[in-house]
Coordinates of C-alpha atoms in Angstrom, one line a residue:
M1 CA -16.4 -53.2 -19.6
S2 CA -17.4 -56.0 -17.2
A3 CA -20.4 -55.8 -15.0
P4 CA -19.8 -55.1 -11.3
P5 CA -20.0 -58.2 -9.0
P6 CA -23.4 -59.1 -7.5
T7 CA -22.3 -58.1 -4.0
A8 CA -21.5 -54.6 -5.2
R9 CA -24.8 -54.2 -7.0
R10 CA -26.6 -55.5 -3.9
A11 CA -24.7 -53.1 -1.7
R12 CA -25.7 -50.1 -3.9
R13 CA -29.3 -51.2 -3.9
L14 CA -29.5 -51.7 -0.1
G15 CA -27.3 -48.7 0.8
W16 CA -28.0 -45.0 0.8
P17 CA -28.9 -43.8 -2.8
Q18 CA -26.3 -41.7 -4.6
R19 CA -28.6 -39.5 -6.7
V20 CA -29.5 -36.1 -5.5
F21 CA -33.2 -36.7 -6.4
S22 CA -33.4 -40.0 -4.4
Q23 CA -31.6 -38.6 -1.4
V24 CA -33.7 -35.5 -1.2
L25 CA -36.9 -37.5 -1.7
L26 CA -36.1 -39.9 1.1
M27 CA -35.1 -37.1 3.4
Q28 CA -38.3 -35.2 2.7
L29 CA -40.4 -38.3 3.2
A30 CA -38.6 -39.0 6.5
I31 CA -39.2 -35.4 7.6
A32 CA -42.8 -35.5 6.6
T33 CA -43.4 -38.8 8.4
G34 CA -41.6 -37.7 11.5
V35 CA -43.6 -34.4 11.6
T36 CA -46.9 -36.3 11.1
V37 CA -46.1 -38.8 13.9
L38 CA -45.0 -36.0 16.2
A39 CA -48.0 -33.9 15.5
T40 CA -50.3 -36.9 16.0
G41 CA -48.7 -37.7 19.3
L42 CA -48.8 -34.1 20.5
F43 CA -52.5 -34.0 19.6
L44 CA -53.3 -37.3 21.3
A45 CA -51.6 -36.5 24.6
P46 CA -53.7 -33.4 25.4
L47 CA -56.8 -35.1 23.9
S48 CA -56.9 -37.7 26.7
A49 CA -56.5 -35.1 29.4
Q50 CA -59.1 -33.0 27.7
L51 CA -61.6 -35.8 27.6
D52 CA -60.9 -36.6 31.3
D53 CA -61.5 -32.9 32.2
Q54 CA -64.7 -32.8 30.1
A55 CA -66.0 -35.9 31.9
M56 CA -65.2 -34.5 35.4
R57 CA -66.8 -31.1 34.6
R58 CA -69.9 -32.9 33.3
A59 CA -70.1 -35.0 36.5
L60 CA -69.7 -31.8 38.6
A61 CA -72.4 -30.0 36.6
I62 CA -74.8 -32.9 37.2
A63 CA -74.0 -32.9 40.9
Q64 CA -74.6 -29.2 41.1
S65 CA -77.9 -29.3 39.3
T66 CA -79.0 -32.2 41.6
A67 CA -78.0 -30.4 44.8
A68 CA -79.9 -27.4 43.6
Q69 CA -83.2 -29.3 43.9
P70 CA -84.9 -28.4 47.2
Q71 CA -87.1 -31.5 47.4
I72 CA -83.9 -33.6 47.7
T73 CA -82.8 -31.6 50.7
D74 CA -86.2 -31.7 52.3
S75 CA -86.5 -35.4 51.8
L76 CA -83.0 -36.0 53.3
L77 CA -84.0 -34.1 56.4
A78 CA -87.5 -35.6 56.8
T79 CA -87.0 -39.3 56.0
D80 CA -84.6 -42.2 56.6
P81 CA -82.4 -43.7 53.9
S82 CA -84.4 -46.3 52.0
P83 CA -84.1 -48.0 48.6
T84 CA -87.6 -46.9 47.9
G85 CA -87.4 -43.5 49.5
P86 CA -88.0 -40.2 47.8
V87 CA -84.2 -39.3 47.7
Q88 CA -83.4 -42.6 45.9
S89 CA -86.3 -42.0 43.4
A90 CA -85.2 -38.4 42.6
A91 CA -81.5 -39.4 42.3
E92 CA -82.4 -42.3 39.9
R93 CA -84.4 -40.0 37.7
V94 CA -81.4 -37.6 37.4
R95 CA -79.1 -40.6 36.7
R96 CA -81.3 -41.9 33.9
A97 CA -81.9 -38.5 32.4
T98 CA -78.2 -37.5 32.3
G99 CA -76.6 -40.9 31.5
A100 CA -74.4 -40.8 34.6
E101 CA -73.0 -44.0 36.0
Y102 CA -74.3 -43.1 39.5
V103 CA -75.9 -40.3 41.5
V104 CA -75.2 -40.6 45.2
V105 CA -76.8 -38.4 47.9
M106 CA -75.2 -38.7 51.4
D107 CA -75.7 -37.0 54.7
R108 CA -73.0 -35.4 56.9
R109 CA -72.0 -38.8 58.2
G110 CA -71.3 -40.1 54.7
V111 CA -74.2 -42.5 54.7
R112 CA -75.7 -43.1 51.3
W113 CA -79.4 -42.1 50.7
S114 CA -79.2 -43.1 47.0
H115 CA -77.2 -45.4 44.8
T116 CA -77.4 -47.3 41.6
D117 CA -77.2 -50.5 43.5
A118 CA -80.2 -50.4 46.0
D119 CA -78.3 -52.6 48.4
E120 CA -75.7 -49.9 49.0
V121 CA -78.3 -47.4 50.3
G122 CA -77.8 -46.9 54.0
K123 CA -74.1 -47.7 53.9
V124 CA -71.2 -45.4 54.2
V125 CA -69.5 -44.3 50.9
S126 CA -66.3 -45.9 49.9
T127 CA -64.4 -42.7 49.2
D128 CA -63.6 -39.8 51.5
P129 CA -66.4 -37.1 51.3
S130 CA -64.7 -34.7 53.7
D131 CA -63.9 -32.0 51.0
A132 CA -67.4 -31.9 49.7
L133 CA -68.8 -31.8 53.3
A134 CA -66.4 -29.0 54.0
G135 CA -68.1 -26.9 51.3
R136 CA -65.7 -27.4 48.4
N137 CA -66.4 -28.7 44.9
V138 CA -64.4 -31.7 43.9
M139 CA -63.4 -33.1 40.5
E140 CA -61.3 -36.3 40.3
I141 CA -60.7 -39.6 38.6
D142 CA -61.1 -42.3 41.2
S143 CA -62.1 -45.9 41.8
G144 CA -65.1 -46.9 43.9
T145 CA -67.6 -49.8 44.3
L146 CA -68.6 -49.4 40.6
G147 CA -65.0 -49.2 39.3
R148 CA -63.0 -46.3 37.9
S149 CA -64.9 -43.1 37.1
A150 CA -64.7 -39.4 36.6
R151 CA -66.3 -37.9 39.6
G152 CA -67.9 -34.6 40.7
K153 CA -68.8 -33.8 44.3
V154 CA -70.6 -30.8 45.7
P155 CA -72.0 -29.9 49.1
L156 CA -75.8 -30.2 49.7
R157 CA -77.3 -27.2 51.6
D158 CA -80.6 -26.4 53.2
E159 CA -82.6 -23.1 52.8
A160 CA -80.3 -21.5 55.5
Q161 CA -77.2 -22.5 53.4
H162 CA -76.1 -24.9 56.1
I163 CA -74.4 -28.1 54.7
V164 CA -76.6 -31.0 55.4
G165 CA -74.8 -33.5 53.1
A166 CA -73.2 -33.9 49.7
V167 CA -74.0 -35.1 46.2
S168 CA -71.5 -37.3 44.2
V169 CA -71.9 -38.0 40.5
G170 CA -69.8 -40.4 38.5
I171 CA -69.2 -40.8 34.8
A172 CA -68.0 -44.3 33.7
Y173 CA -64.3 -44.0 32.7
D174 CA -64.8 -46.6 30.1
S175 CA -67.0 -44.1 28.1
V176 CA -64.2 -41.5 28.3
R177 CA -61.7 -44.1 27.0
A178 CA -64.2 -45.1 24.3
R179 CA -64.4 -41.5 23.1
L180 CA -60.7 -41.3 22.9
L181 CA -60.4 -44.6 21.0
A182 CA -63.2 -43.4 18.7
A183 CA -61.3 -40.2 17.9
I184 CA -58.1 -42.1 17.0
P185 CA -59.2 -43.5 13.6
G186 CA -60.3 -40.1 12.4
L187 CA -57.1 -38.5 13.7
F188 CA -55.0 -41.1 11.9
A189 CA -57.1 -40.5 8.7
Y190 CA -56.2 -36.8 8.9
A191 CA -52.6 -37.6 9.6
G192 CA -52.4 -40.1 6.7
G193 CA -54.0 -37.5 4.4
A194 CA -51.5 -34.9 5.5
L195 CA -48.7 -37.4 5.1
A196 CA -49.9 -38.3 1.6
V197 CA -50.0 -34.6 0.6
G198 CA -46.6 -34.1 2.0
A199 CA -45.2 -37.1 0.2
L200 CA -46.7 -35.9 -3.1
A201 CA -45.2 -32.5 -2.6
A202 CA -41.9 -34.0 -1.7
Y203 CA -42.0 -36.1 -4.9
L204 CA -42.9 -33.2 -7.1
I205 CA -40.1 -31.1 -5.6
S206 CA -37.6 -33.9 -5.9
R207 CA -38.6 -34.5 -9.6
R208 CA -38.0 -30.8 -10.3
L209 CA -34.7 -31.0 -8.5
Q210 CA -33.9 -34.1 -10.6
R211 CA -34.5 -32.2 -13.8
Q212 CA -32.4 -29.2 -12.6
T213 CA -29.5 -31.4 -11.5
H214 CA -29.8 -33.7 -14.5
D215 CA -30.2 -36.7 -12.2
L216 CA -26.6 -36.3 -10.9
A217 CA -25.2 -37.7 -7.7
F218 CA -23.7 -35.4 -5.1
S219 CA -20.2 -36.8 -5.9
D220 CA -20.8 -36.0 -9.6
I221 CA -21.8 -32.4 -8.7
S222 CA -18.7 -32.0 -6.5
A223 CA -16.5 -33.3 -9.3
L224 CA -18.2 -31.0 -11.8
L225 CA -17.7 -28.0 -9.6
T226 CA -14.0 -28.9 -9.3
E227 CA -13.6 -29.4 -13.0
R228 CA -15.5 -26.2 -13.7
E229 CA -13.2 -24.2 -11.5
A230 CA -10.1 -25.8 -13.1
M231 CA -11.5 -25.2 -16.6
L232 CA -12.6 -21.6 -16.1
H233 CA -9.3 -20.6 -14.5
G234 CA -7.2 -22.7 -16.8
I235 CA -8.4 -21.7 -20.2
R236 CA -6.8 -18.9 -22.1
E237 CA -10.1 -17.2 -22.9
G238 CA -11.9 -14.7 -20.7
V239 CA -15.3 -15.8 -19.3
V240 CA -17.8 -13.4 -17.7
A241 CA -21.1 -14.6 -16.3
L242 CA -23.9 -12.1 -15.6
D243 CA -27.2 -12.5 -13.7
R244 CA -30.5 -11.1 -15.0
T245 CA -29.9 -7.7 -13.3
G246 CA -26.5 -7.2 -15.0
R247 CA -24.3 -8.1 -11.9
I248 CA -21.1 -10.1 -12.5
R249 CA -21.6 -13.6 -11.1
L250 CA -18.3 -15.1 -12.4
L251 CA -15.0 -13.7 -13.7
N252 CA -12.2 -16.0 -14.5
D253 CA -8.5 -15.1 -14.3
E254 CA -8.2 -14.4 -18.1
A255 CA -11.2 -12.1 -18.0
Q256 CA -9.7 -10.2 -15.1
R257 CA -6.5 -9.8 -17.1
L258 CA -8.1 -8.7 -20.3
L259 CA -10.6 -6.3 -18.7
G260 CA -8.1 -5.0 -16.1
L261 CA -10.3 -6.0 -13.2
G262 CA -9.7 -7.6 -9.8
P263 CA -11.5 -10.5 -8.0
D264 CA -13.6 -8.0 -6.1
A265 CA -15.5 -7.2 -9.3
A266 CA -17.7 -10.3 -8.8
G267 CA -21.1 -9.3 -7.4
R268 CA -20.9 -5.7 -8.6
P269 CA -22.9 -4.2 -11.5
L270 CA -21.2 -4.5 -14.9
D271 CA -21.6 -0.8 -15.7
S272 CA -20.1 0.4 -12.4
V273 CA -17.1 -1.8 -12.9
L274 CA -16.3 -1.1 -16.6
G275 CA -17.9 2.3 -16.9
A276 CA -19.8 3.5 -20.0
G277 CA -18.4 2.3 -23.3
R278 CA -18.7 -0.3 -26.0
T279 CA -17.2 -3.1 -23.9
A280 CA -19.9 -2.7 -21.3
D281 CA -22.6 -2.5 -24.0
V282 CA -21.3 -5.7 -25.7
L283 CA -21.1 -7.7 -22.5
A284 CA -24.5 -6.4 -21.3
G285 CA -26.2 -7.4 -24.6
R286 CA -27.0 -3.8 -25.7
V287 CA -25.0 -4.4 -28.8
L288 CA -26.0 -7.7 -30.6
G289 CA -24.0 -9.8 -33.0
D290 CA -21.3 -12.5 -33.2
D291 CA -17.6 -11.9 -32.8
L292 CA -18.0 -8.3 -31.8
L293 CA -14.8 -6.2 -31.6
T294 CA -14.2 -3.9 -28.7
V295 CA -11.2 -2.1 -27.3
Q296 CA -10.5 -2.2 -23.5
G297 CA -7.5 -0.3 -22.4
N298 CA -4.8 -1.0 -25.0
R299 CA -6.2 -4.4 -25.9
V300 CA -8.4 -5.4 -28.8
L301 CA -11.0 -8.0 -27.7
L302 CA -13.3 -10.3 -29.6
A303 CA -16.6 -10.8 -27.6
N304 CA -19.4 -13.3 -27.9
R305 CA -22.4 -13.4 -25.6
M306 CA -24.8 -16.3 -24.9
P307 CA -28.0 -15.8 -22.9
T308 CA -28.8 -18.3 -20.1
D309 CA -32.2 -19.8 -19.1
D310 CA -32.4 -17.8 -15.9
G311 CA -32.2 -14.4 -17.7
G312 CA -28.5 -13.9 -17.3
A313 CA -25.7 -14.4 -19.9
V314 CA -22.2 -15.8 -20.3
A315 CA -19.8 -13.8 -22.4
T316 CA -16.4 -15.0 -23.7
L317 CA -13.5 -12.7 -24.6
R318 CA -10.5 -13.4 -26.8
D319 CA -7.4 -11.2 -27.0
R320 CA -6.9 -10.2 -30.6
T321 CA -4.4 -7.5 -30.0
E322 CA -1.4 -9.3 -31.5
L323 CA -3.6 -10.8 -34.3
E324 CA -4.9 -7.3 -35.2
R325 CA -1.4 -5.9 -35.2
L326 CA -0.1 -8.8 -37.4
G327 CA -3.2 -8.4 -39.7
R328 CA -2.6 -4.7 -40.1
E329 CA 1.1 -5.3 -40.7
L330 CA 0.1 -7.8 -43.4
D331 CA -2.1 -5.2 -45.0
S332 CA 0.7 -2.7 -44.8
T333 CA 3.1 -5.2 -46.2
R334 CA 0.8 -5.9 -49.1
G335 CA 0.5 -2.2 -49.8
L336 CA 4.2 -1.9 -49.7
I337 CA 4.5 -4.9 -52.1
D338 CA 2.2 -3.1 -54.5
A339 CA 4.2 0.0 -54.1
L340 CA 7.4 -1.9 -54.8
R341 CA 5.8 -3.4 -57.8
A342 CA 4.9 0.0 -59.1
Q343 CA 8.4 1.3 -58.2
D344 CA 9.9 -1.6 -60.0
H345 CA 7.9 -0.7 -63.1
E346 CA 8.8 3.0 -62.8
H347 CA 12.5 2.1 -62.1
A348 CA 12.5 0.0 -65.3
N349 CA 11.1 2.9 -67.3
R350 CA 13.8 5.2 -65.9
M351 CA 16.5 2.7 -66.6
H352 CA 15.3 2.4 -70.2
T353 CA 15.3 6.2 -70.4
L354 CA 18.8 6.4 -69.0
L355 CA 20.0 3.6 -71.3
G356 CA 18.5 5.4 -74.3
L357 CA 20.3 8.6 -73.4
L358 CA 23.6 6.8 -73.1
E359 CA 23.1 5.0 -76.4
L360 CA 22.5 8.3 -78.0
D361 CA 25.7 9.6 -76.5
M362 CA 23.7 12.2 -74.6
H363 CA 25.9 11.9 -71.5
E364 CA 25.2 15.3 -70.0
D365 CA 21.5 14.8 -70.3
A366 CA 21.8 11.4 -68.6
M367 CA 23.7 12.9 -65.7
E368 CA 21.1 15.7 -65.3
Y369 CA 18.3 13.1 -65.4
V370 CA 19.9 11.0 -62.6
T371 CA 20.7 14.1 -60.5
E372 CA 17.1 15.3 -60.8
V373 CA 15.7 11.9 -59.7
V374 CA 18.0 11.5 -56.7
G375 CA 17.7 15.1 -55.7
V376 CA 13.9 15.1 -55.5
H377 CA 13.8 12.2 -53.0
R378 CA 16.7 13.8 -51.0
A379 CA 14.8 17.0 -50.8
T380 CA 11.7 15.2 -49.7
A381 CA 13.5 13.6 -46.7
E382 CA 15.2 16.9 -45.8
Q383 CA 11.9 18.8 -45.8
V384 CA 10.5 16.2 -43.3
T385 CA 13.5 16.0 -41.0
E386 CA 13.8 19.8 -40.9
K387 CA 10.3 20.0 -39.4
V388 CA 10.0 16.8 -37.5
H389 CA 13.0 16.2 -35.3
D390 CA 11.9 12.8 -33.8
P391 CA 13.6 10.2 -35.9
L392 CA 10.9 7.5 -35.6
L393 CA 8.1 9.9 -36.6
A394 CA 10.2 11.4 -39.4
A395 CA 10.9 7.9 -40.8
L396 CA 7.2 7.2 -40.7
L397 CA 6.3 10.3 -42.7
V398 CA 9.1 9.8 -45.3
G399 CA 7.8 6.3 -45.8
K400 CA 4.1 7.4 -46.0
A401 CA 5.2 10.1 -48.5
T402 CA 6.7 7.5 -50.8
V403 CA 3.5 5.3 -50.5
A404 CA 1.4 8.4 -51.2
A405 CA 3.4 9.2 -54.3
E406 CA 2.8 5.7 -55.7
R407 CA -0.9 6.0 -55.0
G408 CA -1.1 9.4 -56.8
V409 CA -1.6 11.4 -53.7
A410 CA 0.4 14.5 -52.8
L411 CA 1.5 14.3 -49.1
R412 CA 2.8 17.6 -47.7
M413 CA 3.7 19.2 -44.4
A414 CA 1.4 22.0 -43.2
P415 CA 2.7 25.5 -42.8
G416 CA 4.1 26.1 -39.3
T417 CA 4.9 22.4 -38.7
L418 CA 7.7 22.0 -36.2
L419 CA 8.1 19.2 -33.6
P420 CA 11.1 19.0 -31.3
D421 CA 12.8 15.7 -30.4
R422 CA 11.5 15.3 -26.8
L423 CA 8.4 13.1 -27.2
V424 CA 7.5 11.2 -24.1
D425 CA 5.8 8.3 -26.0
P426 CA 7.1 8.4 -29.6
R427 CA 5.6 5.0 -30.5
G428 CA 2.1 6.1 -29.3
L429 CA 2.3 9.2 -31.6
V430 CA 3.6 7.0 -34.4
T431 CA 0.5 4.9 -34.1
V432 CA -1.8 7.9 -34.1
V433 CA -0.1 9.5 -37.1
G434 CA 0.1 6.3 -39.0
N435 CA -3.6 5.5 -38.6
L436 CA -4.8 9.0 -39.6
V437 CA -2.4 9.3 -42.6
D438 CA -3.5 5.8 -43.8
N439 CA -7.2 6.8 -43.5
A440 CA -6.5 10.1 -45.3
L441 CA -4.6 8.4 -48.2
D442 CA -7.5 5.9 -48.6
A443 CA -10.0 8.7 -48.7
A444 CA -8.1 10.9 -51.1
A445 CA -6.7 8.3 -53.5
G446 CA -8.2 8.0 -56.9
A447 CA -9.2 11.6 -57.4
D448 CA -7.6 14.4 -59.4
G449 CA -5.5 16.7 -57.3
A450 CA -5.5 14.3 -54.4
L451 CA -3.9 15.8 -51.3
V452 CA -3.1 14.9 -47.7
E453 CA -1.6 17.5 -45.4
V454 CA 0.0 16.7 -42.0
G455 CA 0.6 19.4 -39.4
L456 CA 2.5 18.9 -36.2
R457 CA 3.3 21.6 -33.7
A458 CA 4.2 22.0 -30.1
E459 CA 2.4 24.3 -27.7
G460 CA 4.4 24.1 -24.5
R461 CA 4.3 20.4 -23.5
T462 CA 1.2 19.8 -25.7
V463 CA 1.4 18.3 -29.2
V464 CA -1.3 19.3 -31.7
L465 CA -1.7 17.0 -34.8
R466 CA -3.8 17.9 -37.8
V467 CA -4.3 15.6 -40.8
R468 CA -6.4 17.0 -43.7
D469 CA -7.3 15.2 -46.9
S470 CA -9.1 16.1 -50.1
G471 CA -11.5 13.1 -50.0
P472 CA -15.3 13.1 -49.7
G473 CA -15.2 14.0 -46.0
V474 CA -17.2 12.7 -43.1
P475 CA -20.9 13.5 -42.8
P476 CA -21.8 15.4 -39.6
E477 CA -24.1 12.7 -38.4
Q478 CA -21.2 10.2 -38.5
R479 CA -18.5 12.2 -37.0
E480 CA -18.9 10.6 -33.6
S481 CA -19.7 7.0 -34.7
I482 CA -16.5 6.7 -36.8
F483 CA -14.6 6.4 -33.5
T484 CA -16.6 3.3 -32.4
E485 CA -15.0 -0.1 -32.6
G486 CA -16.1 -2.1 -35.6
W487 CA -17.4 0.9 -37.6
S488 CA -16.1 1.0 -41.2
T489 CA -17.2 1.6 -44.7
K490 CA -14.5 -0.5 -46.3
E491 CA -14.3 -4.1 -47.4
L492 CA -12.9 -6.6 -45.0
P493 CA -9.1 -7.2 -45.2
A494 CA -7.3 -10.5 -45.0
H495 CA -7.6 -10.7 -41.2
G496 CA -11.4 -10.2 -41.4
K497 CA -11.9 -7.2 -39.2
R498 CA -11.9 -3.4 -39.7
G499 CA -13.0 -0.4 -37.7
L500 CA -10.3 -0.3 -35.0
G501 CA -7.9 2.4 -36.3
L502 CA -9.8 5.4 -35.1
A503 CA -11.0 3.7 -32.0
L504 CA -7.3 3.1 -31.0
V505 CA -6.4 6.7 -31.9
R506 CA -9.1 8.0 -29.5
R507 CA -8.1 5.5 -26.8
L508 CA -4.5 6.5 -27.0
A509 CA -5.4 10.2 -27.0
E510 CA -7.7 9.8 -24.0
R511 CA -5.2 7.8 -22.1
Q512 CA -2.9 10.8 -22.3
G513 CA -5.7 13.1 -21.3
G514 CA -6.2 14.4 -24.9
S515 CA -8.9 14.3 -27.4
V516 CA -9.7 13.6 -31.1
T517 CA -12.1 15.5 -33.2
V518 CA -13.1 15.6 -36.9
D519 CA -14.4 18.4 -38.9
G520 CA -14.9 19.3 -42.6
A521 CA -11.9 20.9 -44.3
A522 CA -12.2 24.3 -45.9
D523 CA -11.7 23.0 -49.5
G524 CA -13.6 19.7 -48.9
G525 CA -12.5 16.5 -47.3
A526 CA -12.0 15.8 -43.6
E527 CA -9.7 17.3 -41.1
F528 CA -8.7 15.3 -37.9
T529 CA -7.3 17.2 -34.9
V530 CA -5.5 15.4 -32.1
V531 CA -4.5 17.2 -28.9
L532 CA -2.0 15.4 -26.7
P533 CA -1.3 17.3 -23.4
E534 CA 2.0 16.4 -21.6
A535 CA 3.3 14.7 -24.8
L536 CA 6.6 16.5 -24.6
A537 CA 9.2 16.2 -21.9
D538 CA 10.5 19.3 -20.0
T539 CA 14.0 20.4 -21.1
D540 CA 16.1 23.6 -20.7
L541 CA 18.2 22.7 -23.7
T542 CA 17.5 24.5 -27.0
E543 CA 16.4 22.0 -29.6
P544 CA 18.2 21.9 -32.9
G545 CA 16.3 23.9 -35.4
L546 CA 14.2 25.8 -32.9
A547 CA 15.2 29.0 -34.7
E548 CA 13.0 27.9 -37.5
A549 CA 10.0 28.7 -35.4
D550 CA 10.7 32.3 -36.0
L551 CA 10.0 31.9 -39.7
T552 CA 6.9 33.7 -40.9
E553 CA 4.2 31.7 -42.6
A554 CA 5.3 33.1 -46.0
E555 CA 8.9 31.8 -45.4
V556 CA 7.7 28.2 -44.7
P557 CA 7.6 26.1 -47.9
E558 CA 4.1 25.0 -48.8
S559 CA 5.2 22.8 -51.7
D560 CA 4.3 19.1 -51.7
V561 CA 6.7 16.9 -49.8
T562 CA 6.2 14.4 -52.6
G563 CA 4.1 14.0 -55.6
P564 CA 2.8 11.3 -57.9
S565 CA 6.0 11.4 -60.1
T566 CA 8.7 12.3 -57.6
T567 CA 9.5 8.9 -56.0
E568 CA 12.9 7.4 -56.5
P569 CA 13.1 3.7 -57.0
G570 CA 14.9 1.8 -54.3
T571 CA 13.3 3.6 -51.3
A572 CA 11.0 0.7 -50.4
G573 CA 13.2 -0.4 -47.5
P574 CA 12.8 2.8 -45.3
E575 CA 9.0 3.1 -45.9
M576 CA 8.4 -0.6 -44.9
T577 CA 10.2 0.0 -41.7
A578 CA 8.3 3.2 -40.9
S579 CA 4.9 1.9 -41.8
N580 CA 5.3 -1.1 -39.4
T581 CA 6.2 0.9 -36.3
G582 CA 2.7 0.9 -34.9
I583 CA -0.8 -0.6 -35.3
T584 CA -2.5 1.4 -38.1
G585 CA -6.1 1.2 -39.0
E586 CA -8.8 2.6 -41.3
T587 CA -12.2 3.8 -40.6
Q588 CA -13.1 6.2 -43.4

């Protein structure tokens, strides 16, 4: 890049500086200098008047003390004006003692009886003495035979208090001016010291400002603010800035969308905006760590928090809802692939058995064998659909039953299970059932006599779901924490996160005004209970199969829906569809 032309460089050097530091320093120096000059001028203006007043008052005081001497009055009445007379002698003693420029004693005609210049004795005074002869004290700056002076004049009275003359005392005005000029250097010294202190303070403040603004120009700051606004509101990642007290300083558009907040949330406390919960704890720094998972509404968020130097913090939010759904679908698909692989192996064994029966000409046995295999799976589907009339939920349970059989777990419907086909939110209930059944299968698998029992029943418009397993159960001290986002005892799956399934179950239940609880089962394991008020729509029509509700508990089959060896090959298609109908999770 070529260097700018000399004229441009000269213009930048001679012109107004661009840096914030330089501009602020120059403005502070200009202000300090102006204030110092103004203060000095404001001090000098009254100082001159004050010195004049002091000189006049001093002259008046000398005149009053002179007029108070009785011998001067007596001599004025008993003698004639003379350069060697007693009045002249007394006045000169006062003048020399006080340092006055002159002490003049006059009679009522204005004739001088004393003066610094002896030749002026016996002559009429040069200024009007009428005010003093009228009995008034006079202070003034005036010019006479000795030049400009500060004067004080008082009446001279006899013992009967009759005015017999006047006394006029003058202080040389040059001495007053000399005092003023003598005070100026000291005043300038103080002003210069104050200016130096102000300049030093301005420099220190400007240097601090330079560090805080990183030596940027005002134009750079304006550009950075514009770019900051464009970046914050243009990125597809939520940004929340907090101050040291926990108030929201900044909330970009994506953060508003992810958290379900409006622009008015800025300036309000975080806890009052979001309410109590994990999301507020993560953003406020009460939960520490990187890439923390939290659920806000129906969204799964990934949060990171970075403290700032002023005691606040900046948190970033990423929407992982779709990624979590895809990751869980991937986990489910992998499970189904494993189930299909096992079914393929079992199917090969059955085909070999069937082939052997045919080769041995045992045709009737072969037919019975095929009928038995097909009939078991058909019975399984019929048992589910008789009790669960919603097709989406029934398909999910049939698929989970097949997966359970491949994992060696007996999945059965609880006695009294009956759910009509009038669900308000079938997909939400599918998500809840899928998560709980997956957790139950994980907990029960691998043990002898593994069992998972699912119960669904309607109580008016309320749906009550119970999922019981024969696993190790949930310790009482952990029965609340298992519903927290990120809590899990399992190894990480392919998508790298666990601990969202039960958090989503609770969130879905609470969103419908319901609840989720976990207790210990009577024969060991855990039993989850979900209550969903208003989950069923009102209807006056009789649901198909409602007559089954009149069956006694003894008449309801308690046999397993499916078992470890009752799965027919070729049923992987339906179970894959059912298991992918919602986001499923695991927290056991």
